PDB file of C-alpha atoms in Angstrom:
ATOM      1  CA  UNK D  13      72.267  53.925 -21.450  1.00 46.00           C
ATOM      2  CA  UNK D  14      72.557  57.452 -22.446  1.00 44.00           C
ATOM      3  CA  UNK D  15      75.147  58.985 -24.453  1.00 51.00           C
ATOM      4  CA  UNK D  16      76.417  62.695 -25.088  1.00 47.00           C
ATOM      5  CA  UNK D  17      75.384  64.175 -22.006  1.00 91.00           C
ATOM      6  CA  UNK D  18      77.386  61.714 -19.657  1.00 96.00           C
ATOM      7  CA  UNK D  19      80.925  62.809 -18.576  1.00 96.00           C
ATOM      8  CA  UNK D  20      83.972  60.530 -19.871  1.00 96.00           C
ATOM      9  CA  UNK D  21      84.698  60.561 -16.589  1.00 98.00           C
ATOM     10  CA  UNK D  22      82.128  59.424 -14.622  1.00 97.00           C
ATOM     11  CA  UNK D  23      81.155  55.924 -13.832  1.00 98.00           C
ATOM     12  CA  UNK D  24      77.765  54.892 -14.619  1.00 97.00           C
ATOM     13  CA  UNK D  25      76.715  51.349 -13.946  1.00 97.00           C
ATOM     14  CA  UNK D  26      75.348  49.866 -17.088  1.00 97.00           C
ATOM     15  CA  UNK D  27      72.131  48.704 -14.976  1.00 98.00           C
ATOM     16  CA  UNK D  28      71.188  52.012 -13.738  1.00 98.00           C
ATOM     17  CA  UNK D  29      67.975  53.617 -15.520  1.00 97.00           C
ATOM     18  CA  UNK D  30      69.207  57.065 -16.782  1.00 97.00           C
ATOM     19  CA  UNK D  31      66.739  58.970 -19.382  1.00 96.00           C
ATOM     20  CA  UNK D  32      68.522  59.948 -22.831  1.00 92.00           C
ATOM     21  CA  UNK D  33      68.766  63.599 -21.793  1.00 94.00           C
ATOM     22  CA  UNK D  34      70.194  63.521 -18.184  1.00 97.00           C
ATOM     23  CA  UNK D  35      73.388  65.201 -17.716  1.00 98.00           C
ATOM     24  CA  UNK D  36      75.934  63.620 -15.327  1.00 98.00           C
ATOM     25  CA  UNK D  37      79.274  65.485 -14.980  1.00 98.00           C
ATOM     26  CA  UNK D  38      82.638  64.339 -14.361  1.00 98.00           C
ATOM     27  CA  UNK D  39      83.737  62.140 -11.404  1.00 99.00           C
ATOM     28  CA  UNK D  40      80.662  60.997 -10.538  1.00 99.00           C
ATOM     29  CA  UNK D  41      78.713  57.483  -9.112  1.00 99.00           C
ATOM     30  CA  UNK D  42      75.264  56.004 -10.248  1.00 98.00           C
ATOM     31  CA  UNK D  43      75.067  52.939  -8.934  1.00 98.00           C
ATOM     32  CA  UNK D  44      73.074  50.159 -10.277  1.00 99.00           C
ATOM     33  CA  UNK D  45      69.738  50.395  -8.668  1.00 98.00           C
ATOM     34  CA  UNK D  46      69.309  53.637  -9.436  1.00 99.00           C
ATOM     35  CA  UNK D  47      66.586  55.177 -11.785  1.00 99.00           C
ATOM     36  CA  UNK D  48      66.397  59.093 -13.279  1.00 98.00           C
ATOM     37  CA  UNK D  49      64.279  60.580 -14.992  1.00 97.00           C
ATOM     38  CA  UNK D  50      63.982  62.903 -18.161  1.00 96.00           C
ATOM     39  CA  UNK D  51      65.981  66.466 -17.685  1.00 97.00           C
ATOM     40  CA  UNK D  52      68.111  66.005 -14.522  1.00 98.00           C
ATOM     41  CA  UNK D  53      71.498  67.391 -14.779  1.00 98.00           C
ATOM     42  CA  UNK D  54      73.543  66.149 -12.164  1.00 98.00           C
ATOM     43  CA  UNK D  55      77.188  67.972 -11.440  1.00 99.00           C
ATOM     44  CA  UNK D  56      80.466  66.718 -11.164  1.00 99.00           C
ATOM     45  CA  UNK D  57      81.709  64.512  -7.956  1.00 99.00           C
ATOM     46  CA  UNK D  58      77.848  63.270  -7.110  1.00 99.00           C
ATOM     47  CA  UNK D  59      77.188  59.905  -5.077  1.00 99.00           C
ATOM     48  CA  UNK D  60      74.269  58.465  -5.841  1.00 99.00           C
ATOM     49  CA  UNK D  61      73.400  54.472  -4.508  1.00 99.00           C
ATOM     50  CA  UNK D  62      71.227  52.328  -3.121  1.00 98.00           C
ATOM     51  CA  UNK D  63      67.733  51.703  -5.153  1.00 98.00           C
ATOM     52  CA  UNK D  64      67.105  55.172  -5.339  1.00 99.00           C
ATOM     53  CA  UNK D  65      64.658  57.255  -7.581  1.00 99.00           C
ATOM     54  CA  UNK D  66      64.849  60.537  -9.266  1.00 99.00           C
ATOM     55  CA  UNK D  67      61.849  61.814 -11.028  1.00 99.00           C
ATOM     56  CA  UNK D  68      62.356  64.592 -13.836  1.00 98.00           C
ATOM     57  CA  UNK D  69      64.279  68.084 -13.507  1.00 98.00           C
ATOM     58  CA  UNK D  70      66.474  67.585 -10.540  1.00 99.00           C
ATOM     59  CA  UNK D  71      69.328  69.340 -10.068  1.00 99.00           C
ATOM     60  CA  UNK D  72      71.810  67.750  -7.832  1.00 99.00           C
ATOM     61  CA  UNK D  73      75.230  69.921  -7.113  1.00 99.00           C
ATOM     62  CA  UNK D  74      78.825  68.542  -6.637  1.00 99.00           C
ATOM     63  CA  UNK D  75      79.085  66.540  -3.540  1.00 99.00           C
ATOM     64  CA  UNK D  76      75.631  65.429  -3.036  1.00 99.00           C
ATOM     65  CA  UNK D  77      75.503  61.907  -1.841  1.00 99.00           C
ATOM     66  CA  UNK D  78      72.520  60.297  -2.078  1.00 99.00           C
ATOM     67  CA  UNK D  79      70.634  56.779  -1.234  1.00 99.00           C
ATOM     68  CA  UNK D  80      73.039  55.797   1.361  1.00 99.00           C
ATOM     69  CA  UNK D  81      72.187  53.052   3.669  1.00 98.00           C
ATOM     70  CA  UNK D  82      70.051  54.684   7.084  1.00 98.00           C
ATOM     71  CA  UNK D  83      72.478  55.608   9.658  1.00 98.00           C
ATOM     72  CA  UNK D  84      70.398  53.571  12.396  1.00 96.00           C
ATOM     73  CA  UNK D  85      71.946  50.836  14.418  1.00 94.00           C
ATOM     74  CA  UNK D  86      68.494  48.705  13.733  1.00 91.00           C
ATOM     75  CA  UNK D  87      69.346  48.294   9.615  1.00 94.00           C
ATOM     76  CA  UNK D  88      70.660  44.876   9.014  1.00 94.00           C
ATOM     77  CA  UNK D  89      70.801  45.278   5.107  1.00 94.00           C
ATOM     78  CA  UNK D  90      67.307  44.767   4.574  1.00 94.00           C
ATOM     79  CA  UNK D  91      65.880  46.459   1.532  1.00 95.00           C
ATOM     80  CA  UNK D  92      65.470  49.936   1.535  1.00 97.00           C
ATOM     81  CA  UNK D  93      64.531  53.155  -0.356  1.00 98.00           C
ATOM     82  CA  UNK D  94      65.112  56.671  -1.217  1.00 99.00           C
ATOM     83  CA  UNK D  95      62.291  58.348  -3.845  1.00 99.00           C
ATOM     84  CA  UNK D  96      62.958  62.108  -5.042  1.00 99.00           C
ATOM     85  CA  UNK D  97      59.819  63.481  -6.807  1.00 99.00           C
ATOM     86  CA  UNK D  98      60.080  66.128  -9.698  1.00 99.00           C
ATOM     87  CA  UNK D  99      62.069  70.006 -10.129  1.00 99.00           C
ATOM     88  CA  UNK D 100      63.778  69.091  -6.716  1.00 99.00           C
ATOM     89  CA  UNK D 101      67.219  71.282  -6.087  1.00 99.00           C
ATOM     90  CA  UNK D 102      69.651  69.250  -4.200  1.00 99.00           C
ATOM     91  CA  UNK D 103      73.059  71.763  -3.384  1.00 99.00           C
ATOM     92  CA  UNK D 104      76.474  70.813  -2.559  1.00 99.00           C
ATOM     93  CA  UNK D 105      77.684  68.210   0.014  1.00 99.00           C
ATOM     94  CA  UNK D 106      73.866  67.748   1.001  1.00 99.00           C
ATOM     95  CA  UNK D 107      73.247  63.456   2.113  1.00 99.00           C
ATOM     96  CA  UNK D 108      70.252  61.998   2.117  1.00 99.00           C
ATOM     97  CA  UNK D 109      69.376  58.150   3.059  1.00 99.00           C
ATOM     98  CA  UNK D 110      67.206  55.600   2.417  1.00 99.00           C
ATOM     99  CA  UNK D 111      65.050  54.407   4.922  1.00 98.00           C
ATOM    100  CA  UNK D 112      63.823  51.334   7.184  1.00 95.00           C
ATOM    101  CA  UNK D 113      61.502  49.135   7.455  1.00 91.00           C
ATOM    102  CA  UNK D 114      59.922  51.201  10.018  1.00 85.00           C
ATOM    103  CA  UNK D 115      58.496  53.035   7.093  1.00 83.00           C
ATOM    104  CA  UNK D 116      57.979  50.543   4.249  1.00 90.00           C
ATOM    105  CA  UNK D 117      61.937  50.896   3.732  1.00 93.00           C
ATOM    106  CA  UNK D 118      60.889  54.589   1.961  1.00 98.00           C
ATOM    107  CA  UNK D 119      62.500  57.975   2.742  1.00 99.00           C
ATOM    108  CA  UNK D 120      60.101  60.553   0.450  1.00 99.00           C
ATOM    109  CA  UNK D 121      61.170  63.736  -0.891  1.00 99.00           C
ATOM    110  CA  UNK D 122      58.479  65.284  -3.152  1.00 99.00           C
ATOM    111  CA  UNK D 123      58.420  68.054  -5.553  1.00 99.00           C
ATOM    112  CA  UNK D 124      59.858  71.265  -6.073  1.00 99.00           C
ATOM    113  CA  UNK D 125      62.029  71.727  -2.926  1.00 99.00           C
ATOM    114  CA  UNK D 126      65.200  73.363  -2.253  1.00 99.00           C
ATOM    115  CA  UNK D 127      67.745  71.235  -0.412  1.00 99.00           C
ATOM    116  CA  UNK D 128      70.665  74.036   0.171  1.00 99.00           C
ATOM    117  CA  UNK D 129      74.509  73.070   1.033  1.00 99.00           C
ATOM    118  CA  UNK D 130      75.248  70.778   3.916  1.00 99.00           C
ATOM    119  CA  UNK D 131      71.588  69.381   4.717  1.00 99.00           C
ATOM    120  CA  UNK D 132      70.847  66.372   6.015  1.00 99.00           C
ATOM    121  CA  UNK D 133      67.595  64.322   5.189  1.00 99.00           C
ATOM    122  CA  UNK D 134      68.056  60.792   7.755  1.00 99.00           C
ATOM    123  CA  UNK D 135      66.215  57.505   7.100  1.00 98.00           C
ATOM    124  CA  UNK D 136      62.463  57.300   6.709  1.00 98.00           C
ATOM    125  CA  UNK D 137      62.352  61.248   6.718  1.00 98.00           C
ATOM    126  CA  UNK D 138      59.000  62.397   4.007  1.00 99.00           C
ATOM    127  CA  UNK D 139      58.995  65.511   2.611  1.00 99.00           C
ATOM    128  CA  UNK D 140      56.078  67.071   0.736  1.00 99.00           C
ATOM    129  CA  UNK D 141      56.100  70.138  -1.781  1.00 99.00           C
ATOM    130  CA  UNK D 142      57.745  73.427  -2.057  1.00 99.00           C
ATOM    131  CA  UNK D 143      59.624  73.069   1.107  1.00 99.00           C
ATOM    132  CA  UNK D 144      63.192  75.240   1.959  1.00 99.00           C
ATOM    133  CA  UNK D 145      65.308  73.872   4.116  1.00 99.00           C
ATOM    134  CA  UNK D 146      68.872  76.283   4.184  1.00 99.00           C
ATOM    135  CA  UNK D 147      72.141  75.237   5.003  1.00 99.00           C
ATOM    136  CA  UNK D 148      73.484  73.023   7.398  1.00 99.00           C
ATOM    137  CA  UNK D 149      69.723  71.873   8.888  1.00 99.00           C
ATOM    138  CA  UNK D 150      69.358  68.528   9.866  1.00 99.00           C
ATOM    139  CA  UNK D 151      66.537  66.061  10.336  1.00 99.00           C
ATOM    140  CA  UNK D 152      66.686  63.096  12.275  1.00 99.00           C
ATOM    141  CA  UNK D 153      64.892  59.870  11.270  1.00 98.00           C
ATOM    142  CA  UNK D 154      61.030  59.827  10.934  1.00 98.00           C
ATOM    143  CA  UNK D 155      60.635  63.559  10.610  1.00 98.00           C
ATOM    144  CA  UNK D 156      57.921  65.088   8.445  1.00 99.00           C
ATOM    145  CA  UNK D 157      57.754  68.303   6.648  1.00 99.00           C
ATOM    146  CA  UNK D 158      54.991  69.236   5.061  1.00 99.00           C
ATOM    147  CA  UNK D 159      54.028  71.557   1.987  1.00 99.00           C
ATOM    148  CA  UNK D 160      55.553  74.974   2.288  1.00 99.00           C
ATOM    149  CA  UNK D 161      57.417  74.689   5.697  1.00 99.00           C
ATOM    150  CA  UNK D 162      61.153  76.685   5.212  1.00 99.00           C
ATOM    151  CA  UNK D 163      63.475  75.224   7.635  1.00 99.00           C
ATOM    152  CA  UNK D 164      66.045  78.122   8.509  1.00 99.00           C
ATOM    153  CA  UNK D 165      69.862  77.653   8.686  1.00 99.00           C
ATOM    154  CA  UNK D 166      71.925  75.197  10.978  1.00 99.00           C
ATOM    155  CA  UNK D 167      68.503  73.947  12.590  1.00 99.00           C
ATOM    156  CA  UNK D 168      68.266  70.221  14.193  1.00 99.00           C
ATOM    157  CA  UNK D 169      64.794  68.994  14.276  1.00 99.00           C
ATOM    158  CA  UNK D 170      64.350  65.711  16.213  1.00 99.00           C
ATOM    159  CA  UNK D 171      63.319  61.831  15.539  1.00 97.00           C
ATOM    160  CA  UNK D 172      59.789  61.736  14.816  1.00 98.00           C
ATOM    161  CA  UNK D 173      58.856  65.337  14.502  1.00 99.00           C
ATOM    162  CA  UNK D 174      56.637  66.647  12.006  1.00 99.00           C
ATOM    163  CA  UNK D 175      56.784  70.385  10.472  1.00 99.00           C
ATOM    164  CA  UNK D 176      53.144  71.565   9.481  1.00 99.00           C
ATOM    165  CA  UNK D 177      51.790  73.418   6.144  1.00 99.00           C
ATOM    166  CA  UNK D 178      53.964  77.013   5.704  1.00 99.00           C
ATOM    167  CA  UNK D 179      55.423  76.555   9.223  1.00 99.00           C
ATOM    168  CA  UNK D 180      58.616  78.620   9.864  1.00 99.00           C
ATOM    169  CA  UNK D 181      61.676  77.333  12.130  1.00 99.00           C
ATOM    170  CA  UNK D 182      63.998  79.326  12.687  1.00 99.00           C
ATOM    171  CA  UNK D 183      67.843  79.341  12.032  1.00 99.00           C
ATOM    172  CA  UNK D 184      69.851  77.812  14.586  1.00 99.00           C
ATOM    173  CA  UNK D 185      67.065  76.316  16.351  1.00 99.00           C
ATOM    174  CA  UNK D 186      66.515  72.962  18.161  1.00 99.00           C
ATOM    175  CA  UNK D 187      63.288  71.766  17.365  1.00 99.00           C
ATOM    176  CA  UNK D 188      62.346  68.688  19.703  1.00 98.00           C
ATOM    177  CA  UNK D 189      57.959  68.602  19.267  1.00 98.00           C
ATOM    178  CA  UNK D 190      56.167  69.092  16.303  1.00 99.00           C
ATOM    179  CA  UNK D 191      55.570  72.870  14.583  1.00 99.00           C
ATOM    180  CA  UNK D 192      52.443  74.016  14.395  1.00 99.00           C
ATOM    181  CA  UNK D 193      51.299  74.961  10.878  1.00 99.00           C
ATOM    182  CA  UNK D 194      51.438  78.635   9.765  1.00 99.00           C
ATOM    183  CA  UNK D 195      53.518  79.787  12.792  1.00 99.00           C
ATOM    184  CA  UNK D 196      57.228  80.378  13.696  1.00 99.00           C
ATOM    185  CA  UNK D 197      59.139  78.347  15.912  1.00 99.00           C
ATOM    186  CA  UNK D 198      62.326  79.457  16.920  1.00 99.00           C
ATOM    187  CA  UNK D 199      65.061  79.109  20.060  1.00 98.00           C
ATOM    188  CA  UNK D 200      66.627  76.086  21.772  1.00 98.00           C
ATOM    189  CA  UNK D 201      64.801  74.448  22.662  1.00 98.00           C
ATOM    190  CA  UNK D 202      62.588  75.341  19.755  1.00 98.00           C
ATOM    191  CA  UNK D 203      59.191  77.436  20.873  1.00 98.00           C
ATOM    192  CA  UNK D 204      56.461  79.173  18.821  1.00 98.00           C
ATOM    193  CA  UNK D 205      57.054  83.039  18.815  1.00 98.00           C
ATOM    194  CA  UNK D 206      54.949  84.119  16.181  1.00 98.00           C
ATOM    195  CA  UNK D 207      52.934  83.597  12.800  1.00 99.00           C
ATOM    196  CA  UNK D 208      54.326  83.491   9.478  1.00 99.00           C
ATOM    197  CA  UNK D 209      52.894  86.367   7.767  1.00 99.00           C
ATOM    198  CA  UNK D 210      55.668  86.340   5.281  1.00 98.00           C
ATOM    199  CA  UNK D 211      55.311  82.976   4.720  1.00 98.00           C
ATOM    200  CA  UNK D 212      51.780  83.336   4.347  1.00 98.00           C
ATOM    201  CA  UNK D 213      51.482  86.313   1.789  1.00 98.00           C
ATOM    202  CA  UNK D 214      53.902  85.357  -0.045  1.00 97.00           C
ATOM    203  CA  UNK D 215      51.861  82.008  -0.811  1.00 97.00           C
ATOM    204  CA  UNK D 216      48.674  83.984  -1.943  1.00 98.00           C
ATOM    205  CA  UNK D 217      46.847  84.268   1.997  1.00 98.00           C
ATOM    206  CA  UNK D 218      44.359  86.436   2.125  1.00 98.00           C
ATOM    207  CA  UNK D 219      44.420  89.749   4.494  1.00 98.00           C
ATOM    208  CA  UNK D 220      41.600  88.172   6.731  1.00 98.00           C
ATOM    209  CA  UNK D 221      43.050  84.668   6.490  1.00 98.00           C
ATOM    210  CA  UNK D 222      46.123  86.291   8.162  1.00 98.00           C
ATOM    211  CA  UNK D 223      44.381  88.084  10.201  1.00 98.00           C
ATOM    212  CA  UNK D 224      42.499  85.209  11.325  1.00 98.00           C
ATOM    213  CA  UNK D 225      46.065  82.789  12.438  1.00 99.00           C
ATOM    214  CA  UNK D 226      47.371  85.803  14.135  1.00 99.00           C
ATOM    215  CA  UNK D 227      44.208  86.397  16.178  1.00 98.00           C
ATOM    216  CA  UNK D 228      44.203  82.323  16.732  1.00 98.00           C
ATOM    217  CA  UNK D 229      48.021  82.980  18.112  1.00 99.00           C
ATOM    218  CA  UNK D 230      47.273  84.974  20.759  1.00 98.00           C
ATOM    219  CA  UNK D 231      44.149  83.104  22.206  1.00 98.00           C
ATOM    220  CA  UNK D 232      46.344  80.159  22.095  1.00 98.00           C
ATOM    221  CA  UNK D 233      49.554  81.638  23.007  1.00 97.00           C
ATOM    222  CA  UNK D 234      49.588  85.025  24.274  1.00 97.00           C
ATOM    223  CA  UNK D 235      46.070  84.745  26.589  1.00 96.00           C
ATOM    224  CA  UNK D 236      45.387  83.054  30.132  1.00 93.00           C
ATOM    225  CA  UNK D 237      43.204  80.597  28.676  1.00 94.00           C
ATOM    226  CA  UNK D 238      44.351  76.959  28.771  1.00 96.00           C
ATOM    227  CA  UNK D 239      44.777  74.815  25.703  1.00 96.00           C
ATOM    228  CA  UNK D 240      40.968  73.087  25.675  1.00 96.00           C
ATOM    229  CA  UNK D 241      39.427  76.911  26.391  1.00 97.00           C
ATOM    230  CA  UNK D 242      40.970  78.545  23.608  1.00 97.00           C
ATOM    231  CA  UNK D 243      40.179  75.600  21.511  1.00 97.00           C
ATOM    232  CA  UNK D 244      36.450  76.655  22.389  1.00 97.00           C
ATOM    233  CA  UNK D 245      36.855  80.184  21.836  1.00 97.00           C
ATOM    234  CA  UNK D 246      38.310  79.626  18.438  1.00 98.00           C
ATOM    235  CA  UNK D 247      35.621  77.581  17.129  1.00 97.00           C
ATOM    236  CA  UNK D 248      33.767  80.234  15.313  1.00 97.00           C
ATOM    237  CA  UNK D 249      36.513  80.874  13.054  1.00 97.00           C
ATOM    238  CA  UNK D 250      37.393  77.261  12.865  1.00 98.00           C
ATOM    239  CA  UNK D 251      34.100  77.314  10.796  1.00 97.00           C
ATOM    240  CA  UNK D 252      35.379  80.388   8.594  1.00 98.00           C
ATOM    241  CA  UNK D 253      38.477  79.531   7.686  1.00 98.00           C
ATOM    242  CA  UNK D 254      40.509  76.592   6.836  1.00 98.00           C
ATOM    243  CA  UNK D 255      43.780  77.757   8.617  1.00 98.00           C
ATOM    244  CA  UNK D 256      42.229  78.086  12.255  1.00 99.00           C
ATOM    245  CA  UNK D 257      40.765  74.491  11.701  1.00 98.00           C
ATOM    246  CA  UNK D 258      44.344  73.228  10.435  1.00 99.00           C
ATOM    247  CA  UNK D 259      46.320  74.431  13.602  1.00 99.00           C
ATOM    248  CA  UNK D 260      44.134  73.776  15.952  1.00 98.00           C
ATOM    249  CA  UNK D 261      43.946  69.778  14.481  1.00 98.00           C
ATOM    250  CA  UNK D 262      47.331  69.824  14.352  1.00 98.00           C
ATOM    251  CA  UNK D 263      47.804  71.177  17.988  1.00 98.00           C
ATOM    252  CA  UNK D 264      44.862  68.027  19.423  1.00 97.00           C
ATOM    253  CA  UNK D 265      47.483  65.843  17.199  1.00 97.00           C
ATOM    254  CA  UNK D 266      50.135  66.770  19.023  1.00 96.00           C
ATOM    255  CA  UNK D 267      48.559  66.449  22.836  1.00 94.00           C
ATOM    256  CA  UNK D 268      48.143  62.867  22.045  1.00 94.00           C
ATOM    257  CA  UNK D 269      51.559  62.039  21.117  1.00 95.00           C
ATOM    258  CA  UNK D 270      54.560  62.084  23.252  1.00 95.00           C
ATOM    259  CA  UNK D 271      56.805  64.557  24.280  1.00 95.00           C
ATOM    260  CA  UNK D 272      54.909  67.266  22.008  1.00 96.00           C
ATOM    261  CA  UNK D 273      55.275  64.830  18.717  1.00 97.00           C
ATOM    262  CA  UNK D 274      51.959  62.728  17.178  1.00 97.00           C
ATOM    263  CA  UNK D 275      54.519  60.366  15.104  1.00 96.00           C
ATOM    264  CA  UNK D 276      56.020  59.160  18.359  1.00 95.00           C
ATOM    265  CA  UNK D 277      52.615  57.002  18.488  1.00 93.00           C
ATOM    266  CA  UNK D 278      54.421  55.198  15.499  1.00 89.00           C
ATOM    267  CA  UNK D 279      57.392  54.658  16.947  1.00 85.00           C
ATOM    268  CA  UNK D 280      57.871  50.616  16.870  1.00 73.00           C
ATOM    269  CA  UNK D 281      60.119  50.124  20.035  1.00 71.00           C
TER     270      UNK D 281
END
C-alpha cells in the first residue's frame, strides 16, 4: 500500500495494486481489483472499480468513474476488463467501462490520449495512441479509434464503428459507418467533407503526402467515377505513398461490412 501521497480521506481497498508514488486525492474509490502504475495522480472524488488497469502517468480528474460494469443488457456478471495504457489524460465526469465477452471481456485505451470532460468510452470500445476525443463525445460499444483520430465535441459514433489513422469527426456529428483515415467526417448523419490537412501537418506529413490524400479525395469523392474506378485510377499513387494505400484498404474494408462498418462482420448475434 502506498503512503504519503494518498488522501486521509479517500478509501483505498487494501487489495488494490497502487505504486509508492501515485497520488490519490480526497474522497475517492479504488476498488480491490484494481492495479496503477508508477506516477499517476488521481484527483479528488474519482471512481475507479472493476479489475481495471492503469499503466504509468495518468492523470484522472475529479469525477471520473472508471471500470464500471458494460452497460449492455447481454452482461450477466461474467468477468470483465478495462486496461488504460501509459501518459493517458482522463478529465472530469468522463466514464469508461469494462467490456464483454464479445471482446475477450477487454475495453483498451492505449497511450497518450486526451479524454476531455463528459466522454464516454462503452464496453469493448479499443483505443490506440495519441487520440483527442473533446467533450461530451460518446462511443457506443465495439467502436475503434485508431492512432491520431480527434473526435470533435458532443459527437455520437455508433456500435461497431471504427475511426481510421488521423481521421477528423467533427463536433456535433452522428457518425453511424466507419471514417475513413486522413479525412473529415462531419454532419448528421456523419459524411466525409474533406481531408485533414491540419491534422496531417501537424503530425509531420509531407507537402506531397498531402497533396497526394487530397488529390485521392476528389477521385473518390468529388468525381463521376464509381467506387471500383477510382480505386483503379488511384493505383499509381497507391504505389507512392502509404496514405493512398491506407484509405483506399480501409474504404474495400468497409464495402464488405454492413451498413458502412467492417466490425459489424464481428458482431456475434
Amino acid at each position: 500500500m502506498p503512503a504519503a501521497n494518498v488522501s486521509d480521506l479517500s478509501q483505498v481497498h487494501p487489495l488494490a495494486t497502487v505504486a509508492e508514488d501515485v497520488e490519490i486525492g480526497p474522497f475517492t474509490v479504488i476498488g480491490p481489483k484494481v492495479r496503477i502504475g508508477r506516477g499517476c495522480r488521481i484527483a479528488n472524488n474519482v471512481t475507479i472499480t472493476g479489475d481495471t488497469s492503469l499503466g504509468e502517468f495518468n492523470r484522472v480528474f475529479p469525477g471520473a468513474v472508471l471500470g464500471t460494469e458494460p452497460q449492455d443488457l447481454k452482461y450477466v456478471g461474467e468477468l470483465s476488463y478495462l486496461e488504460i495504457g501509459d501518459h493517458n489524460t482522463i478529465r472530469e465526469f468522463a466514464t469508461i467501462n469494462t467490456g464483454t465477452e464479445a471482446n475477450d471481456g477487454r475495453t483498451i485505451v492505449g497511450n497518450n490520449n486526451l479524454l476531455m470532460s463528459y466522454v464516454h468510452v462503452a464496453h469493448d470500445c479499443v483505443l490506440g495512441d495519441s487520440i483527442i476525443v473533446s467533450s461530451g463525445a460518446m462511443m457506443a460499444g465495439h467502436v475503434e479509434v485508431l492512432d491520431h483520430a480527434v473526435i470533435g465535441g458532443g459527437a455520437g459514433v455508433h456500435h461497431f464503428a471504427t475511426i481510421g489513422r488521423h481521421a477528423f469527426v467533427s463536433a456535433m456529428s452522428g457518425l453511424r459507418t466507419d471514417a475513413p483515415p486522413f479525412l473529415i467526417c462531419e454532419g448528421v448523419p456523419a459524411k466525409v467533407r474533406g481531408v485533414n490537412v491540419v491534422g496531417m501537418k501537424r503530425h509531420g506529413h509531407t507537402h506531397d503526402q498531402v497533396a497526394a490524400v487530397k488529390e485521392t479525395f476528389r477521385i473518390l469523392y468529388r468525381s463521376n467515377s464509381n467506387f471500383r474506378d477510382a480505386v483503379k485510377e488511384l493505383e499509381d499513387l497507391c504505389t507512392v505513398f502509404e496514405e493512398v494505400r491506407e484509405i483506399v484498404d480501409f474504404l474495400e474494408r468497409m464495402e464488405q461490412g454492413r451498413k458502412g462498418r467492417f466490425k459489424e462482420l464481428t458482431r456475434p448475434y
